[in-house]
mmCIF file of C-alpha atoms in Angstrom:
data_model
loop_
_atom_site.group_PDB
_atom_site.id
_atom_site.type_symbol
_atom_site.label_atom_id
_atom_site.label_comp_id
_atom_site.label_asym_id
_atom_site.label_seq_id
_atom_site.Cartn_x
_atom_site.Cartn_y
_atom_site.Cartn_z
ATOM 1 C CA MET C 10 123.935 111.255 99.047
ATOM 2 C CA LYS C 11 126.946 110.792 101.192
ATOM 3 C CA ASN C 12 127.400 109.523 104.744
ATOM 4 C CA LEU C 13 129.562 111.220 107.460
ATOM 5 C CA MET C 14 132.470 109.293 106.062
ATOM 6 C CA GLY C 15 132.053 110.857 102.722
ATOM 7 C CA GLU C 16 130.888 107.571 101.113
ATOM 8 C CA HIS C 17 128.194 107.528 98.472
ATOM 9 C CA ILE C 18 124.970 105.746 99.786
ATOM 10 C CA ALA C 19 121.879 104.846 97.815
ATOM 11 C CA THR C 20 118.498 106.135 99.075
ATOM 12 C CA ALA C 21 115.006 105.071 97.939
ATOM 13 C CA ASP C 22 114.517 108.402 96.040
ATOM 14 C CA VAL C 23 117.994 108.148 94.158
ATOM 15 C CA ILE C 24 117.092 104.581 93.237
ATOM 16 C CA VAL C 25 113.567 105.589 91.976
ATOM 17 C CA ASP C 26 115.131 108.380 90.066
ATOM 18 C CA THR C 27 117.322 105.770 88.192
ATOM 19 C CA LEU C 28 114.413 103.411 87.647
ATOM 20 C CA LEU C 29 112.131 106.059 86.118
ATOM 21 C CA SER C 30 114.752 107.441 83.950
ATOM 22 C CA GLN C 31 115.250 104.212 82.366
ATOM 23 C CA LYS C 32 113.718 103.776 78.843
ATOM 24 C CA LEU C 33 112.177 100.441 79.521
ATOM 25 C CA SER C 34 109.683 98.649 77.257
ATOM 26 C CA CYS C 35 105.993 98.838 78.239
ATOM 27 C CA PHE C 36 104.066 95.617 77.607
ATOM 28 C CA LYS C 37 100.470 95.437 76.530
ATOM 29 C CA VAL C 38 98.696 92.810 78.574
ATOM 30 C CA SER C 39 96.205 90.858 76.388
ATOM 31 C CA HIS C 40 93.653 87.980 77.164
ATOM 32 C CA ASN C 41 94.766 84.768 75.526
ATOM 33 C CA THR C 42 93.150 81.644 76.592
ATOM 34 C CA GLY C 43 95.566 79.575 74.612
ATOM 35 C CA THR C 44 98.424 80.272 77.130
ATOM 36 C CA ASP C 45 98.990 78.716 80.522
ATOM 37 C CA GLN C 46 98.427 82.037 82.296
ATOM 38 C CA GLY C 47 95.451 83.133 80.261
ATOM 39 C CA PHE C 48 97.231 86.309 78.885
ATOM 40 C CA THR C 49 100.284 87.546 76.785
ATOM 41 C CA LEU C 50 102.510 90.437 76.968
ATOM 42 C CA SER C 51 103.536 92.291 73.756
ATOM 43 C CA ASN C 52 105.297 95.546 72.730
ATOM 44 C CA ASP C 53 106.447 97.129 69.573
ATOM 45 C CA GLU C 54 108.872 94.336 68.933
ATOM 46 C CA GLY C 55 106.035 91.681 69.172
ATOM 47 C CA LEU C 56 105.101 88.870 71.785
ATOM 48 C CA LEU C 57 107.296 88.419 74.791
ATOM 49 C CA GLU C 58 108.443 84.874 74.799
ATOM 50 C CA GLU C 59 108.353 83.457 78.304
ATOM 51 C CA LYS C 60 111.616 81.238 77.442
ATOM 52 C CA GLN C 61 113.593 84.268 76.119
ATOM 53 C CA SER C 62 112.976 87.080 78.430
ATOM 54 C CA GLY C 63 110.097 86.453 80.643
ATOM 55 C CA PHE C 64 109.691 87.851 84.133
ATOM 56 C CA HIS C 65 108.971 84.653 86.163
ATOM 57 C CA LEU C 66 111.597 83.876 88.977
ATOM 58 C CA LYS C 67 112.994 87.323 88.623
ATOM 59 C CA PRO C 68 112.690 89.750 91.508
ATOM 60 C CA GLY C 69 111.821 93.378 90.797
ATOM 61 C CA PHE C 70 109.033 96.063 90.666
ATOM 62 C CA TYR C 71 106.228 96.598 88.360
ATOM 63 C CA VAL C 72 103.749 99.370 87.359
ATOM 64 C CA ILE C 73 100.382 98.548 85.760
ATOM 65 C CA TYR C 74 98.777 101.460 83.620
ATOM 66 C CA LYS C 75 95.484 102.113 82.122
ATOM 67 C CA GLY C 76 96.815 103.438 78.869
ATOM 68 C CA HIS C 77 100.189 103.464 77.467
ATOM 69 C CA PRO C 78 102.358 105.571 79.760
ATOM 70 C CA GLU C 79 103.826 107.632 76.922
ATOM 71 C CA ASP C 80 100.488 108.281 75.565
ATOM 72 C CA SER C 81 99.197 109.938 78.838
ATOM 73 C CA GLY C 82 98.373 106.468 80.414
ATOM 74 C CA GLU C 83 97.733 106.601 84.162
ATOM 75 C CA ALA C 84 99.543 104.445 86.719
ATOM 76 C CA MET C 85 97.028 102.245 88.428
ATOM 77 C CA TYR C 86 99.332 100.021 90.648
ATOM 78 C CA VAL C 87 102.905 99.719 91.767
ATOM 79 C CA GLY C 88 103.949 96.365 92.994
ATOM 80 C CA GLU C 89 107.043 94.466 93.959
ATOM 81 C CA SER C 90 108.219 90.905 94.347
ATOM 82 C CA GLU C 91 111.393 89.692 95.901
ATOM 83 C CA VAL C 92 110.921 86.337 94.111
ATOM 84 C CA SER C 93 108.936 86.551 90.936
ATOM 85 C CA VAL C 94 107.520 89.863 89.199
ATOM 86 C CA GLY C 95 105.913 87.444 86.660
ATOM 87 C CA GLN C 96 104.012 85.579 89.288
ATOM 88 C CA ARG C 97 102.524 88.843 90.622
ATOM 89 C CA ILE C 98 101.500 90.046 87.242
ATOM 90 C CA SER C 99 99.909 86.551 86.512
ATOM 91 C CA ARG C 100 98.198 86.729 90.006
ATOM 92 C CA PHE C 101 96.766 90.204 88.973
ATOM 93 C CA VAL C 102 95.519 89.038 85.601
ATOM 94 C CA LYS C 103 94.016 85.875 87.046
ATOM 95 C CA GLU C 104 92.210 87.951 89.666
ATOM 96 C CA ILE C 105 90.874 90.438 86.907
ATOM 97 C CA MET C 106 89.393 87.418 85.048
ATOM 98 C CA ASN C 107 87.932 86.301 88.345
ATOM 99 C CA LYS C 108 89.902 82.856 88.135
ATOM 100 C CA SER C 109 91.686 82.994 91.484
ATOM 101 C CA ARG C 110 91.400 80.203 94.027
ATOM 102 C CA SER C 111 90.161 80.989 97.458
ATOM 103 C CA ASP C 112 93.554 81.114 98.781
ATOM 104 C CA GLU C 113 94.949 83.611 96.259
ATOM 105 C CA ASN C 114 94.607 87.386 96.612
ATOM 106 C CA HIS C 115 95.304 90.516 94.706
ATOM 107 C CA SER C 116 93.374 93.349 96.034
ATOM 108 C CA ALA C 117 94.350 95.781 93.305
ATOM 109 C CA ALA C 118 92.992 93.454 90.584
ATOM 110 C CA ARG C 119 89.676 93.363 92.461
ATOM 111 C CA LYS C 120 89.606 97.125 92.580
ATOM 112 C CA TRP C 121 90.632 97.191 88.762
ATOM 113 C CA ARG C 122 87.481 94.794 88.072
ATOM 114 C CA THR C 123 85.347 97.354 90.120
ATOM 115 C CA TYR C 124 86.441 100.290 87.961
ATOM 116 C CA PHE C 125 86.955 98.497 84.537
ATOM 117 C CA GLY C 126 85.389 95.108 84.561
ATOM 118 C CA SER C 127 87.335 92.065 83.535
ATOM 119 C CA GLU C 128 88.569 93.881 80.393
ATOM 120 C CA LEU C 129 92.260 94.343 79.852
ATOM 121 C CA ASP C 130 91.707 96.925 77.018
ATOM 122 C CA ASP C 131 94.462 99.495 77.578
ATOM 123 C CA CYS C 132 96.243 97.491 80.373
ATOM 124 C CA TYR C 133 100.016 97.936 80.175
ATOM 125 C CA VAL C 134 102.794 96.901 82.504
ATOM 126 C CA ARG C 135 106.360 98.074 82.853
ATOM 127 C CA VAL C 136 108.735 95.884 84.664
ATOM 128 C CA PHE C 137 111.868 97.097 86.495
ATOM 129 C CA ASP C 138 114.311 94.323 87.103
ATOM 130 C CA GLU C 139 115.988 94.255 90.355
ATOM 131 C CA ASP C 140 119.636 94.878 89.908
ATOM 132 C CA ILE C 141 120.142 97.233 92.802
ATOM 133 C CA GLN C 142 122.883 96.467 95.238
ATOM 134 C CA SER C 143 122.049 98.701 98.172
ATOM 135 C CA THR C 144 120.936 98.536 101.668
ATOM 136 C CA VAL C 145 117.548 100.133 100.689
ATOM 137 C CA THR C 146 114.669 97.561 100.998
ATOM 138 C CA HIS C 147 112.158 96.650 98.313
ATOM 139 C CA LYS C 148 109.371 98.101 100.431
ATOM 140 C CA GLU C 149 111.300 101.383 100.790
ATOM 141 C CA ILE C 150 111.702 101.553 96.814
ATOM 142 C CA GLU C 151 108.140 100.414 96.430
ATOM 143 C CA SER C 152 106.897 103.217 98.816
ATOM 144 C CA GLU C 153 108.882 105.802 96.843
ATOM 145 C CA LEU C 154 107.603 104.573 93.503
ATOM 146 C CA LYS C 155 103.986 104.857 94.890
ATOM 147 C CA ARG C 156 104.568 108.413 96.192
ATOM 148 C CA ARG C 157 105.901 109.600 92.892
ATOM 149 C CA LEU C 158 103.379 107.930 90.631
ATOM 150 C CA ASN C 159 100.419 108.200 92.917
ATOM 151 C CA PRO C 160 98.573 104.950 91.483
ATOM 152 C CA LEU C 161 94.754 104.809 91.932
ATOM 153 C CA LEU C 162 94.729 101.063 93.015
ATOM 154 C CA ASN C 163 97.222 101.246 95.777
ATOM 155 C CA VAL C 164 95.090 103.585 97.798
ATOM 156 C CA ARG C 165 93.380 101.636 100.630
#
């Protein structure tokens, strides 16, 4: 899209087109009591090692699926963090396992528990790193992702 000066400007729909066209890895979420967070993320290449390429302290967007998205998995939740996507994913899993403190909250995870219990079978997450330099806010991008993917757990 161009403004009145003829300059290209980014809009939420253009950014989401770019994000969704990326061929990013999708990670399987699995219970693992032997880790600090109580779960692991893995893909076809193996276990995601936190020290190598984790998502903590990285801003961005994430989509949680029931089933692998390339095998007709369904988008269940779209989220964002301006600070740490990894922390939001951890909070989601912690709430599914019903281990949150009273001051912690992840309403989508409580909804997941209502539909699927505490099981993470067929739970996958795709993370979109924030490397977008634009005037479009995280909330605008998140809203457009929700509009496109229509995730069940984002509905109030």
